[in-house]
mmCIF file of C-alpha atoms in Angstrom:
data_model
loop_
_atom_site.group_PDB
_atom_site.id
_atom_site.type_symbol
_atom_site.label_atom_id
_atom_site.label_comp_id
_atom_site.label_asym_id
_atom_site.label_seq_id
_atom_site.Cartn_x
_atom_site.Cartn_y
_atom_site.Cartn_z
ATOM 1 C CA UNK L 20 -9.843 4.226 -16.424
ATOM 2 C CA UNK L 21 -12.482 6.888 -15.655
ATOM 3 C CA UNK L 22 -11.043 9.730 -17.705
ATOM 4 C CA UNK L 23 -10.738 12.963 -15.725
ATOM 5 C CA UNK L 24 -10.107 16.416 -16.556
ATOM 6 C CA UNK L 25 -6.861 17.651 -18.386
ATOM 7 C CA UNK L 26 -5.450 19.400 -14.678
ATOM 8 C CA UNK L 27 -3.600 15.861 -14.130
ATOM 9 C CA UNK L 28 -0.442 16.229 -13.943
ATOM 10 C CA UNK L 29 1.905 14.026 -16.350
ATOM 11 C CA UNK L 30 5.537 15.527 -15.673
ATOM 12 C CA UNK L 31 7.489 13.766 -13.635
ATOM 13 C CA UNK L 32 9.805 16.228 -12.990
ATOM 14 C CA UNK L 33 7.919 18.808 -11.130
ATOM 15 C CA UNK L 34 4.840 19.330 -8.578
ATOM 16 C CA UNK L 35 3.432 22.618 -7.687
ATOM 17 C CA UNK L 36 0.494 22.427 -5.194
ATOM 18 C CA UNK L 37 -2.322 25.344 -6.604
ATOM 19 C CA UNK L 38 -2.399 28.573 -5.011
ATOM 20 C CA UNK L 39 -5.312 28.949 -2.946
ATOM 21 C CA UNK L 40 -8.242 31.164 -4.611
ATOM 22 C CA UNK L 41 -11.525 31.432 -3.066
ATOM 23 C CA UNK L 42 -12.939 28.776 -5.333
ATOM 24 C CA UNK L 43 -10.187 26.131 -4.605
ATOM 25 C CA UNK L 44 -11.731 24.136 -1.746
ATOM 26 C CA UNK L 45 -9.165 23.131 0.695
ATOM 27 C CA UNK L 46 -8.760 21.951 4.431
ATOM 28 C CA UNK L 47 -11.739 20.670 5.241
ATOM 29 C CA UNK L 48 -13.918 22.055 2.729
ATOM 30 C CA UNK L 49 -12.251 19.849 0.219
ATOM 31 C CA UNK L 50 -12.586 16.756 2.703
ATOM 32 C CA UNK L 51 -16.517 17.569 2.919
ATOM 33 C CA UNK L 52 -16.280 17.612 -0.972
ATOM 34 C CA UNK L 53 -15.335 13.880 -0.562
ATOM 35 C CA UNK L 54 -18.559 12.935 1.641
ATOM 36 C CA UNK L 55 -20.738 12.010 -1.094
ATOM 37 C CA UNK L 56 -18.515 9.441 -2.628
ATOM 38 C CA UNK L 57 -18.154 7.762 0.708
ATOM 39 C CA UNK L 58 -21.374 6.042 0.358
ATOM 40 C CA UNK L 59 -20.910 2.151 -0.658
ATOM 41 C CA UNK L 60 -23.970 0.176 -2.702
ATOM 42 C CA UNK L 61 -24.009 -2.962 -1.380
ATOM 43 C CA UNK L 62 -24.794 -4.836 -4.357
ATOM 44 C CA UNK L 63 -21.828 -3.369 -5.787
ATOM 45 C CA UNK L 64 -19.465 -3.831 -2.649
ATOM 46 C CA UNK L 65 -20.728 -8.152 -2.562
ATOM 47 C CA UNK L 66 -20.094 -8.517 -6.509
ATOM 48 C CA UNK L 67 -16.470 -7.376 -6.540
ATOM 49 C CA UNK L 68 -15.804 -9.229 -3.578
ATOM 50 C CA UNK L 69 -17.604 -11.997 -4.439
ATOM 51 C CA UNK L 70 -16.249 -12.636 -8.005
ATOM 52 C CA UNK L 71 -12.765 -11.894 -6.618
ATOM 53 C CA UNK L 72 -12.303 -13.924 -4.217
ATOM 54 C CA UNK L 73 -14.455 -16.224 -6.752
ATOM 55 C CA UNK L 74 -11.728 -16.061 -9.503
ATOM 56 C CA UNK L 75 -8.608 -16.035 -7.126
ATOM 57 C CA UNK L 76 -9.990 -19.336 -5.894
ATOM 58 C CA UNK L 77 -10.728 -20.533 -8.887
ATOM 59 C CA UNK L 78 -7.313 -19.641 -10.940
ATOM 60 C CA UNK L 79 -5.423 -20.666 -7.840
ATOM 61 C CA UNK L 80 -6.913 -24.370 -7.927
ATOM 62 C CA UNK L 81 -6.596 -24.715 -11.624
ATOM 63 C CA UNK L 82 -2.754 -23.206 -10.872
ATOM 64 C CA UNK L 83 -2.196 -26.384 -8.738
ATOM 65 C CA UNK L 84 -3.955 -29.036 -10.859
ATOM 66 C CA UNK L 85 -2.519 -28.469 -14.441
ATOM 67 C CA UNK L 86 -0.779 -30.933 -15.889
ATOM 68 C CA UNK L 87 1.909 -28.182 -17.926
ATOM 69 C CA UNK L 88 4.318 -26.278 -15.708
ATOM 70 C CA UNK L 89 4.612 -23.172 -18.328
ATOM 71 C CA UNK L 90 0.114 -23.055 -17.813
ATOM 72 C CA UNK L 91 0.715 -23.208 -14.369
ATOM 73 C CA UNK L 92 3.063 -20.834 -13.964
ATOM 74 C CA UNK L 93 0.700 -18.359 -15.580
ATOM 75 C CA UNK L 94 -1.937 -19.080 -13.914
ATOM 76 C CA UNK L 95 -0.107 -18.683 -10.587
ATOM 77 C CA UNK L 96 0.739 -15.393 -11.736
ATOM 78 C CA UNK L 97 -2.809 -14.408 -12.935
ATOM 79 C CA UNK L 98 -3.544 -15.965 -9.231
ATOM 80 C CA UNK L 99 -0.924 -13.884 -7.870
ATOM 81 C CA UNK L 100 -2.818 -10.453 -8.948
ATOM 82 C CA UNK L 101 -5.956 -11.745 -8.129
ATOM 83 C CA UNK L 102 -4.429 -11.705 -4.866
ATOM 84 C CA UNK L 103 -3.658 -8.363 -4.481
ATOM 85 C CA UNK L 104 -7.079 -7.099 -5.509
ATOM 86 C CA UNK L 105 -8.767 -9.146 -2.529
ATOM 87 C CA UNK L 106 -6.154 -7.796 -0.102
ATOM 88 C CA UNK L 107 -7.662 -4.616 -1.363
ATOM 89 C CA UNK L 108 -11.572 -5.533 -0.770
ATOM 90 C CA UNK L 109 -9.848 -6.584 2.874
ATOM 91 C CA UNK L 110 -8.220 -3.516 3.244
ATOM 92 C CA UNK L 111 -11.588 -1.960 2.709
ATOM 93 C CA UNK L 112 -13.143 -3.953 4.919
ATOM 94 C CA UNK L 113 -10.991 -2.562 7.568
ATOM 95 C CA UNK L 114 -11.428 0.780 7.003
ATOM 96 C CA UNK L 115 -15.064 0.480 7.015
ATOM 97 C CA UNK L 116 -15.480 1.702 3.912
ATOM 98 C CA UNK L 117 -17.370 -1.698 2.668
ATOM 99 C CA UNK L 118 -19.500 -4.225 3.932
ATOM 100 C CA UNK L 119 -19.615 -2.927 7.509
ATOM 101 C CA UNK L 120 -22.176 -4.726 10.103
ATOM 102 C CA UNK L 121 -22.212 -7.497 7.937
ATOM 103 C CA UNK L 122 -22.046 -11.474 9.783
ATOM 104 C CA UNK L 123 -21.105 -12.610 6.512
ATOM 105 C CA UNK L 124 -18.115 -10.374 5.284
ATOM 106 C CA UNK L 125 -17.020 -10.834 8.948
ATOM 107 C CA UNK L 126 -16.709 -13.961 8.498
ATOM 108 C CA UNK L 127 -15.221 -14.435 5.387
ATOM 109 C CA UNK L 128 -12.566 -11.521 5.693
ATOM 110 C CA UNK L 129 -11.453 -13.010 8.961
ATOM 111 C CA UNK L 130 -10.878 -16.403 7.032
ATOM 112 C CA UNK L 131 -8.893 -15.102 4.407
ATOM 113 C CA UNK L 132 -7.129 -12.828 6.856
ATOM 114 C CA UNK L 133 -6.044 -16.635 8.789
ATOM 115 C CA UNK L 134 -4.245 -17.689 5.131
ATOM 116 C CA UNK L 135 -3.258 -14.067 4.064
ATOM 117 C CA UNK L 136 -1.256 -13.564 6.614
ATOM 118 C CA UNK L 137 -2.890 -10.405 7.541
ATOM 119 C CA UNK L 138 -4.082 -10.944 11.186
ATOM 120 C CA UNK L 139 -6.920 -7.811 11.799
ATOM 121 C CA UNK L 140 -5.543 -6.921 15.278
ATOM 122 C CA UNK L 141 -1.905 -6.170 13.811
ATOM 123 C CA UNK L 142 -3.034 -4.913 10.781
ATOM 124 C CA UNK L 143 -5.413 -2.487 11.949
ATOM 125 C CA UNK L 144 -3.382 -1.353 14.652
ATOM 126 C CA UNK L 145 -0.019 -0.494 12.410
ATOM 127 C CA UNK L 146 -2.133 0.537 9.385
ATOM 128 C CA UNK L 147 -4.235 3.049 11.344
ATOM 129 C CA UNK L 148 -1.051 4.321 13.088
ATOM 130 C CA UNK L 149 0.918 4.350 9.183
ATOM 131 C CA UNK L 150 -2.682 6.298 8.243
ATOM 132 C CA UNK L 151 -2.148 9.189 10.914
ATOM 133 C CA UNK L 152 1.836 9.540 10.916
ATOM 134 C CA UNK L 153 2.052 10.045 6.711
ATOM 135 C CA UNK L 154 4.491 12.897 5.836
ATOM 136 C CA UNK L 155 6.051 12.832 9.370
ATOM 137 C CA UNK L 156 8.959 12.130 10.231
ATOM 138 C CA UNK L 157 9.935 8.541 11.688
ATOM 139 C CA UNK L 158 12.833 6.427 12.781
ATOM 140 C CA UNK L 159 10.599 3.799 13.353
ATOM 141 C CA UNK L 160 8.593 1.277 10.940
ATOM 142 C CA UNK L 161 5.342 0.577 12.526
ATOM 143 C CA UNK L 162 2.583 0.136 9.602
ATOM 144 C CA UNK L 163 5.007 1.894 7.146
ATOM 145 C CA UNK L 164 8.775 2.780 6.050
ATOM 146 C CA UNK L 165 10.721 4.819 8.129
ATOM 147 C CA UNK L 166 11.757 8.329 6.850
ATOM 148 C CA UNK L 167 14.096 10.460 8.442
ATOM 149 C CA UNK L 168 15.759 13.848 7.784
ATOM 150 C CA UNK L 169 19.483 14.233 6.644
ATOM 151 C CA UNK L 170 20.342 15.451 9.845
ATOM 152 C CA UNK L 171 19.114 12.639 12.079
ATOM 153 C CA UNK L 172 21.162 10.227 9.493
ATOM 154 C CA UNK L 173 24.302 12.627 10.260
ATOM 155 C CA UNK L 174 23.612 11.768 14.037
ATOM 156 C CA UNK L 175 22.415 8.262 13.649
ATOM 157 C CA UNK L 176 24.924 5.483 14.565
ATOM 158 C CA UNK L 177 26.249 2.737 12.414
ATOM 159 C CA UNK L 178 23.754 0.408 13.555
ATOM 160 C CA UNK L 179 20.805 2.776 13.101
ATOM 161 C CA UNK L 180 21.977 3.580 9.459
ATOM 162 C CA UNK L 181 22.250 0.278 9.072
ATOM 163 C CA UNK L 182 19.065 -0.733 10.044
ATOM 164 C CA UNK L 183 17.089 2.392 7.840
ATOM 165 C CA UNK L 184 18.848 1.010 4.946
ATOM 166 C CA UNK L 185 17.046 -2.295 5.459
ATOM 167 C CA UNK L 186 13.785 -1.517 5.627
ATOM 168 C CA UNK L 187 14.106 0.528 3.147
ATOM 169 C CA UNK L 188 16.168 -1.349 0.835
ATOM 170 C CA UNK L 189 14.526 -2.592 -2.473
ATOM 171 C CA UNK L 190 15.407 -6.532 -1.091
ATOM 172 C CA UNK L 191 13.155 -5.549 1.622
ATOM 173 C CA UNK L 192 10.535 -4.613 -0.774
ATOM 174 C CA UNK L 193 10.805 -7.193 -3.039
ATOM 175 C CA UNK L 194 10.762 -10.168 -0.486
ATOM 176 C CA UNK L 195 7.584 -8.621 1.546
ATOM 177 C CA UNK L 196 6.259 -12.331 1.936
ATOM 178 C CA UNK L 197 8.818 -13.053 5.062
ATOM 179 C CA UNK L 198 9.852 -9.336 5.673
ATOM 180 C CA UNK L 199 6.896 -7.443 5.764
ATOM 181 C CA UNK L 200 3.979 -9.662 6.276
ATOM 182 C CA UNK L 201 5.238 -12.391 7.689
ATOM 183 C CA UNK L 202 7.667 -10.650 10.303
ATOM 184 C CA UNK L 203 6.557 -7.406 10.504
ATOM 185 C CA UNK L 204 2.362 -8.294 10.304
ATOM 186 C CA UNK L 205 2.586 -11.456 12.240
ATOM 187 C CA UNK L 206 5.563 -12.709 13.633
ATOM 188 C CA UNK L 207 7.224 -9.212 15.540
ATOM 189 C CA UNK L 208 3.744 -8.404 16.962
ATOM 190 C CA UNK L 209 3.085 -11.473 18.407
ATOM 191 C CA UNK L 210 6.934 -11.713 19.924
ATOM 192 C CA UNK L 211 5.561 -8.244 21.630
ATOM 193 C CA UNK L 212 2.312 -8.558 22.822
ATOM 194 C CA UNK L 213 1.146 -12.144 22.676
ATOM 195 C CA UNK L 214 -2.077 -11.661 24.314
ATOM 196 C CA UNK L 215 -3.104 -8.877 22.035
ATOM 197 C CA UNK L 216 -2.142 -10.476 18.482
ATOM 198 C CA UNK L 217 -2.997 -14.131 19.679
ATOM 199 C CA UNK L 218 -4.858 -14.005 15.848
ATOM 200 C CA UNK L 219 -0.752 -13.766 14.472
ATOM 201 C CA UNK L 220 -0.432 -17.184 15.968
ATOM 202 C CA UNK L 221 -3.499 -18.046 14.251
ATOM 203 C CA UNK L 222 -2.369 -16.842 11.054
ATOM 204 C CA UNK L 223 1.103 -17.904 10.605
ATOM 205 C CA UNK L 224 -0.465 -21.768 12.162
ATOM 206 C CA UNK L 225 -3.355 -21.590 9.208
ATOM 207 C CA UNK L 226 -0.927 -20.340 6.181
ATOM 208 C CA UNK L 227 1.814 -22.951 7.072
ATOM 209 C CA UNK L 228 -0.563 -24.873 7.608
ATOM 210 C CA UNK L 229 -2.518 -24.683 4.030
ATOM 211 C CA UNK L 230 1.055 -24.961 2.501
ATOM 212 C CA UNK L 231 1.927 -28.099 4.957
ATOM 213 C CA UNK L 232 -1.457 -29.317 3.432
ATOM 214 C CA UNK L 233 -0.999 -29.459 -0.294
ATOM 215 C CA UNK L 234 2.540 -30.281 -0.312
ATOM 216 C CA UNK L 235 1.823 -33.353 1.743
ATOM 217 C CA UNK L 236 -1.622 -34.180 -0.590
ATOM 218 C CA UNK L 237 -0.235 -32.774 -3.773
ATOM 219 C CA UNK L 238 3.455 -32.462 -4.107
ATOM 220 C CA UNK L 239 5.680 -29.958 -3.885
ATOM 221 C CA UNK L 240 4.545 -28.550 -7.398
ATOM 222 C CA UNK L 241 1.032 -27.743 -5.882
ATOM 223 C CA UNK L 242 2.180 -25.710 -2.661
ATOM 224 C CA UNK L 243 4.503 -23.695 -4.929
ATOM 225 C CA UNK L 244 2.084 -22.668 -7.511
ATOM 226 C CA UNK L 245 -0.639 -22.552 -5.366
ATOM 227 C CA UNK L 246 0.787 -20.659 -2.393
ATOM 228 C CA UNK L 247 4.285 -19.833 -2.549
ATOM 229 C CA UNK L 248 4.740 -18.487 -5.853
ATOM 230 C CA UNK L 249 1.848 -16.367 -5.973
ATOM 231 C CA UNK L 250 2.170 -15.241 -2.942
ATOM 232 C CA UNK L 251 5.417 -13.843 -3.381
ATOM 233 C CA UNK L 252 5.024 -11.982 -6.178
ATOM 234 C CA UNK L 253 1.461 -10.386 -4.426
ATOM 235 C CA UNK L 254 3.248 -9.784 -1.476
ATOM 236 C CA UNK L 255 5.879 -7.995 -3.460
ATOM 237 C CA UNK L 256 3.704 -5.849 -5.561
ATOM 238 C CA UNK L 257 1.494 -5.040 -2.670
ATOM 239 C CA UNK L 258 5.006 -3.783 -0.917
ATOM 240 C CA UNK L 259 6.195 -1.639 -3.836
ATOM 241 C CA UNK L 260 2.338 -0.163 -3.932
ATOM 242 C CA UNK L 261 2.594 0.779 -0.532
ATOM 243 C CA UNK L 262 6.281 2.141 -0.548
ATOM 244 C CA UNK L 263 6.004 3.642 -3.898
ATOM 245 C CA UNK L 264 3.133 6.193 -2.691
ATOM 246 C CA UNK L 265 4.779 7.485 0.196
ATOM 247 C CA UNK L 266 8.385 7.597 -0.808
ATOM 248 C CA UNK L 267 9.135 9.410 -4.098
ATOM 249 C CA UNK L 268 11.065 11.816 -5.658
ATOM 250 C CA UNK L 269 8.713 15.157 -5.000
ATOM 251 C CA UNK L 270 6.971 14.288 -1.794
ATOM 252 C CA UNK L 271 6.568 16.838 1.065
ATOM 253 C CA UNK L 272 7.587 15.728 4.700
ATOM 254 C CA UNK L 273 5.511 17.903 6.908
ATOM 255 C CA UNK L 274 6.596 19.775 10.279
ATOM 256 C CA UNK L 275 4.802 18.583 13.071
ATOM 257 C CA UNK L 276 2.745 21.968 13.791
ATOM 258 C CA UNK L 277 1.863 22.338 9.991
ATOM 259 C CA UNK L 278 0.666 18.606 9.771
ATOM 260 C CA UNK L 279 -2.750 17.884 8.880
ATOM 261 C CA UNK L 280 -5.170 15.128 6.951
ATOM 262 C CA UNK L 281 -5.473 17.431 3.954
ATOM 263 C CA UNK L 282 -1.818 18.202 3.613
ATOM 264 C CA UNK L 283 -0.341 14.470 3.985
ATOM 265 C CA UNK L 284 -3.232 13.313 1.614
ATOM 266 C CA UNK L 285 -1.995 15.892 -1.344
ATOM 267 C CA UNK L 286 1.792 16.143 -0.680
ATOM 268 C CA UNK L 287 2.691 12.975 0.847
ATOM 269 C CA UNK L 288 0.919 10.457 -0.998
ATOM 270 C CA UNK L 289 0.746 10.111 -4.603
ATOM 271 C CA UNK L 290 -1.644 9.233 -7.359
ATOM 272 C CA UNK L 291 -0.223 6.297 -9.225
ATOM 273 C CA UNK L 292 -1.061 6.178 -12.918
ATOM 274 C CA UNK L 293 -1.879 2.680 -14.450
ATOM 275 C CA UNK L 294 -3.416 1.088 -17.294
ATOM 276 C CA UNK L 295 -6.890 0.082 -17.050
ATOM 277 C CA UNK L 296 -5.624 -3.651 -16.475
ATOM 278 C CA UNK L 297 -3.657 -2.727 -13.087
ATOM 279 C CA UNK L 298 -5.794 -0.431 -12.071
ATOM 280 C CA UNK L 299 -8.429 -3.273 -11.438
ATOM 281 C CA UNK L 300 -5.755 -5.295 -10.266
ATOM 282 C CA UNK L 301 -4.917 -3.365 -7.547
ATOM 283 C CA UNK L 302 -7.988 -2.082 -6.547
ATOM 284 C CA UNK L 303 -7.772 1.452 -7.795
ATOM 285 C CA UNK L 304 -5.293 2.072 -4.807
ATOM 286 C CA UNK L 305 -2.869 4.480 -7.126
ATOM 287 C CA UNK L 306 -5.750 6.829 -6.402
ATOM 288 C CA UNK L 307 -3.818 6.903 -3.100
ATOM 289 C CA UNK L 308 -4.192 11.001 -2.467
ATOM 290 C CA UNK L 309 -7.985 10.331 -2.075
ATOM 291 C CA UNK L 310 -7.858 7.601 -0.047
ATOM 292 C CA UNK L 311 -5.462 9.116 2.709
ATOM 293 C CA UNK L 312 -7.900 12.333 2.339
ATOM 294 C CA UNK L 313 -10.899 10.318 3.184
ATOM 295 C CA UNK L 314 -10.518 6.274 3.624
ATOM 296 C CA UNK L 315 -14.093 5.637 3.991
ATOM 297 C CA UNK L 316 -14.809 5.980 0.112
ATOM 298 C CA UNK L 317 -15.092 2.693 -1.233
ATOM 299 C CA UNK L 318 -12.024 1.202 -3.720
ATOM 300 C CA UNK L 319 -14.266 1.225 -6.440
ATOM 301 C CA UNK L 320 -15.446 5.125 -6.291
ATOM 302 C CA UNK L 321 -12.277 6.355 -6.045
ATOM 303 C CA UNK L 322 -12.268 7.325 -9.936
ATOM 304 C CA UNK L 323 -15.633 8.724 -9.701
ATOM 305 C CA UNK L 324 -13.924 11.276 -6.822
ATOM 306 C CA UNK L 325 -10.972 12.182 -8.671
ATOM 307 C CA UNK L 326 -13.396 12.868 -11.505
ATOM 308 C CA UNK L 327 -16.104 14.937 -9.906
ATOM 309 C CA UNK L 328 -13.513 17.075 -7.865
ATOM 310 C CA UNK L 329 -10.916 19.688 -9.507
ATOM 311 C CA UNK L 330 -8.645 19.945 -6.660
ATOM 312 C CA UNK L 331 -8.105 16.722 -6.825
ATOM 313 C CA UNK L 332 -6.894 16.362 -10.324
ATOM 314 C CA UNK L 333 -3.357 17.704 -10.053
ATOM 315 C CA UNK L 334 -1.350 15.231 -7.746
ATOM 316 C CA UNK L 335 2.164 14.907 -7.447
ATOM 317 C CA UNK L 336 2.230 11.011 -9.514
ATOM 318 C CA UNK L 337 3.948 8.454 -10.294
ATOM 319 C CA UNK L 338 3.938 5.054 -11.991
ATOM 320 C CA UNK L 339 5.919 1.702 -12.662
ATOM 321 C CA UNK L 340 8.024 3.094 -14.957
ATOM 322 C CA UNK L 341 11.591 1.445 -14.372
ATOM 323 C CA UNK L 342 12.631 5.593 -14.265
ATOM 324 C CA UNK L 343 9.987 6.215 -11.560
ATOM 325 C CA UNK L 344 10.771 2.690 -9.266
ATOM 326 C CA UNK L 345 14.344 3.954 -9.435
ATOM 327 C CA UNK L 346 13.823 7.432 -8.366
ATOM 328 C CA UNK L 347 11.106 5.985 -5.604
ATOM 329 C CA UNK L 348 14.234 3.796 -4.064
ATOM 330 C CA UNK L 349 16.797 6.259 -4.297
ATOM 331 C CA UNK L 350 14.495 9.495 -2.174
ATOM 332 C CA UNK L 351 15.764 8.104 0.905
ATOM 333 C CA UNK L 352 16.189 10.955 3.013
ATOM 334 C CA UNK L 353 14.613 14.149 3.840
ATOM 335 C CA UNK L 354 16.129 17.456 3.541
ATOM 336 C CA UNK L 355 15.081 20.198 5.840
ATOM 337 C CA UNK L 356 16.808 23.066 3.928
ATOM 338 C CA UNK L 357 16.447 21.643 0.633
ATOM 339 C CA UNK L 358 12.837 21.010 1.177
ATOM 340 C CA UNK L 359 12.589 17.434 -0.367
ATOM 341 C CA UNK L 360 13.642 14.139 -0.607
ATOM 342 C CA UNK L 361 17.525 12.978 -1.514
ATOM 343 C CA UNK L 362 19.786 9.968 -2.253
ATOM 344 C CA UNK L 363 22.427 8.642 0.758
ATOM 345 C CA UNK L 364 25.206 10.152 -1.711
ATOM 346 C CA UNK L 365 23.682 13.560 -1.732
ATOM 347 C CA UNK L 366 23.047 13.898 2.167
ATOM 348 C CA UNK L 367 26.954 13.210 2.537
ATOM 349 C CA UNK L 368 27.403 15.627 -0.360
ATOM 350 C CA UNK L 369 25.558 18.305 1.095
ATOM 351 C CA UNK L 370 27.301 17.784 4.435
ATOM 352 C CA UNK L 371 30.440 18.042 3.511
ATOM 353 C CA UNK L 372 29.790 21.597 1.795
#
């Protein structure tokens, strides 16, 4: 990890956002700060995708042809990371932060989006909607996890309580392969607008397909270690990555008229501090705060960013510490007088006062 200056913050405990002195840039100043880092080199932007789409290929094969279960299994989990750092060089792609006006990328992004399960039309449309409705509040799960205040839970009905606690519940989470991307990416879309997401079809025929495939060719054994396995745990990581940085213990849910790109970028999303390994696993996506602030700066400069720009060295953070997961599941609710998030206990605690 790209070491940056000694403002990061390490407590867990507390988050103050600095006061505002004419050399702090904010607003928009401090998005202009960001410009120069959203600049990709090519070269650099074809070698990480190249070798890791190279390597996921390559461990995933080698997954389904050893002749050991226990080497398998690791390299199905190896294959299973590998995974979530080319969802990341997709998710780039998207955001037109790498490889844009390129035949080739098209191309091969659109394949892997057929087997990934991650269909562009959907995914662009709920990701780009999750990307301008951070630190608001929302009843409703398109491209992200609801989050509501304690008052519209006091007024919600059994079935809407109900249905928050599901998609928010750490099940949920954990099985992302059917909830989130293969319901919520592919399947729900297409069940409401065929004609637009006709690529959902697509997908869910060409990763059932691939599956359908090797078990058929090469056993049961093969489609589990090659497909199923990894993609579960991917899909599962991924989905804790994404909930993790926009639902935690000191996050700021934003009033409507006060609600801005700067704002949601520093108070609603977090900085997520790994070891070096992770943090090339995933992409360098726990630099999260920069990202939301500006998305076109490519995965791998994110670092470089958080290093070259003070303001941007004391996020609220967290981790995947078993303390911080558990804290991240249990800020379920926000409240308005209170000022952040609580547990489901302490709403009905607080109401009853």
């Amino acid at each position: 990890m790209i070491q940056t200056s000694s403002n990061i913050t390490n407590s867990s405990d507390t988050f103050e956002l600095p006061e505002h002195s004419a050399d702090i840039r904010v607003g928009r100043d401090l998005i202009a700060a960001t410009v120069p880092f959203a600049k990709e080199s090519r070269v650099k932007s074809w070698w990480h995708v190249g070798v890791t789409l190279s390597l996921m290929i390559i461990v995933l094969a080698f997954a389904g042809a050893a002749p050991w279960w226990p080497l398998q299994l690791m390299l199905s989990i190896l294959g299973a990371m590998l995974m979530v750092r080319t969802f990341i060089t997709y998710h780039d792609y998207m955001h037109g932060s790498i490889l844009q006006n390129s035949r080739a990328a098209w191309i091969i992004f659109h394949i892997y989006a057929a087997f990934a399960l991650t269909p562009p039309s959907s995914w662009k449309e709920s990701h780009n909607f999750h990307h301008g409705h951070v630190g608001k509040f929302s009843a409703v799960s398109i491209g992200t996890f609801p989050v509501i205040t304690t008052k519209m839970w006091h007024a919600a009905s059994f079935i809407e309580r109900a249905r928050y606690r599901i998609e928010r519940h750490p099940f949920t989470v954990m099985f992302g392969y059917l909830t989130i991307f293969a319901f919520s990416i592919c399947l729900l879309p297409l069940f409401l607008n065929p004609l637009k997401h006709w690529d959902s079809l697509l997908s869910i025929i060409a990763h059932g397909g691939l599956i359908t495939v090797l078990w058929v060719f090469g056993g049961a054994d093969m489609a589990f270690f090659v497909v199923l396995l990894p993609m579960t745990i991917a899909c599962a990581l991924g989905s804790y990555l994404f909930f993790a940085q926009h639902s935690f213990k000191r996050m700021n849910i934003i009033s409507p008229e006060s609600w801005t790109f700067y704002r949601a970028a520093l108070e609603s999303s977090s900085y997520m501090r790994l070891n070096r390994v992770m943090q090339w696993f995933t992409g360098n996506i726990g630099y999260h705060h920069i990202h939301h602030l500006n998305v076109h700066i490519p995965f791998y400069r994110l670092p470089e960013a958080m290093a070259a720009i003070p303001e941007l060295q004391s996020p609220v953070t967290t981790t995947l510490a078993l303390r911080d997961v558990i804290n991240c599941f249990k800020s379920s609710l926000w409240d308005e007088e209170l000022q952040h998030m609580v547990t489901y206990r302490e709403a009905k605690k607080f109401s009853s006062v």
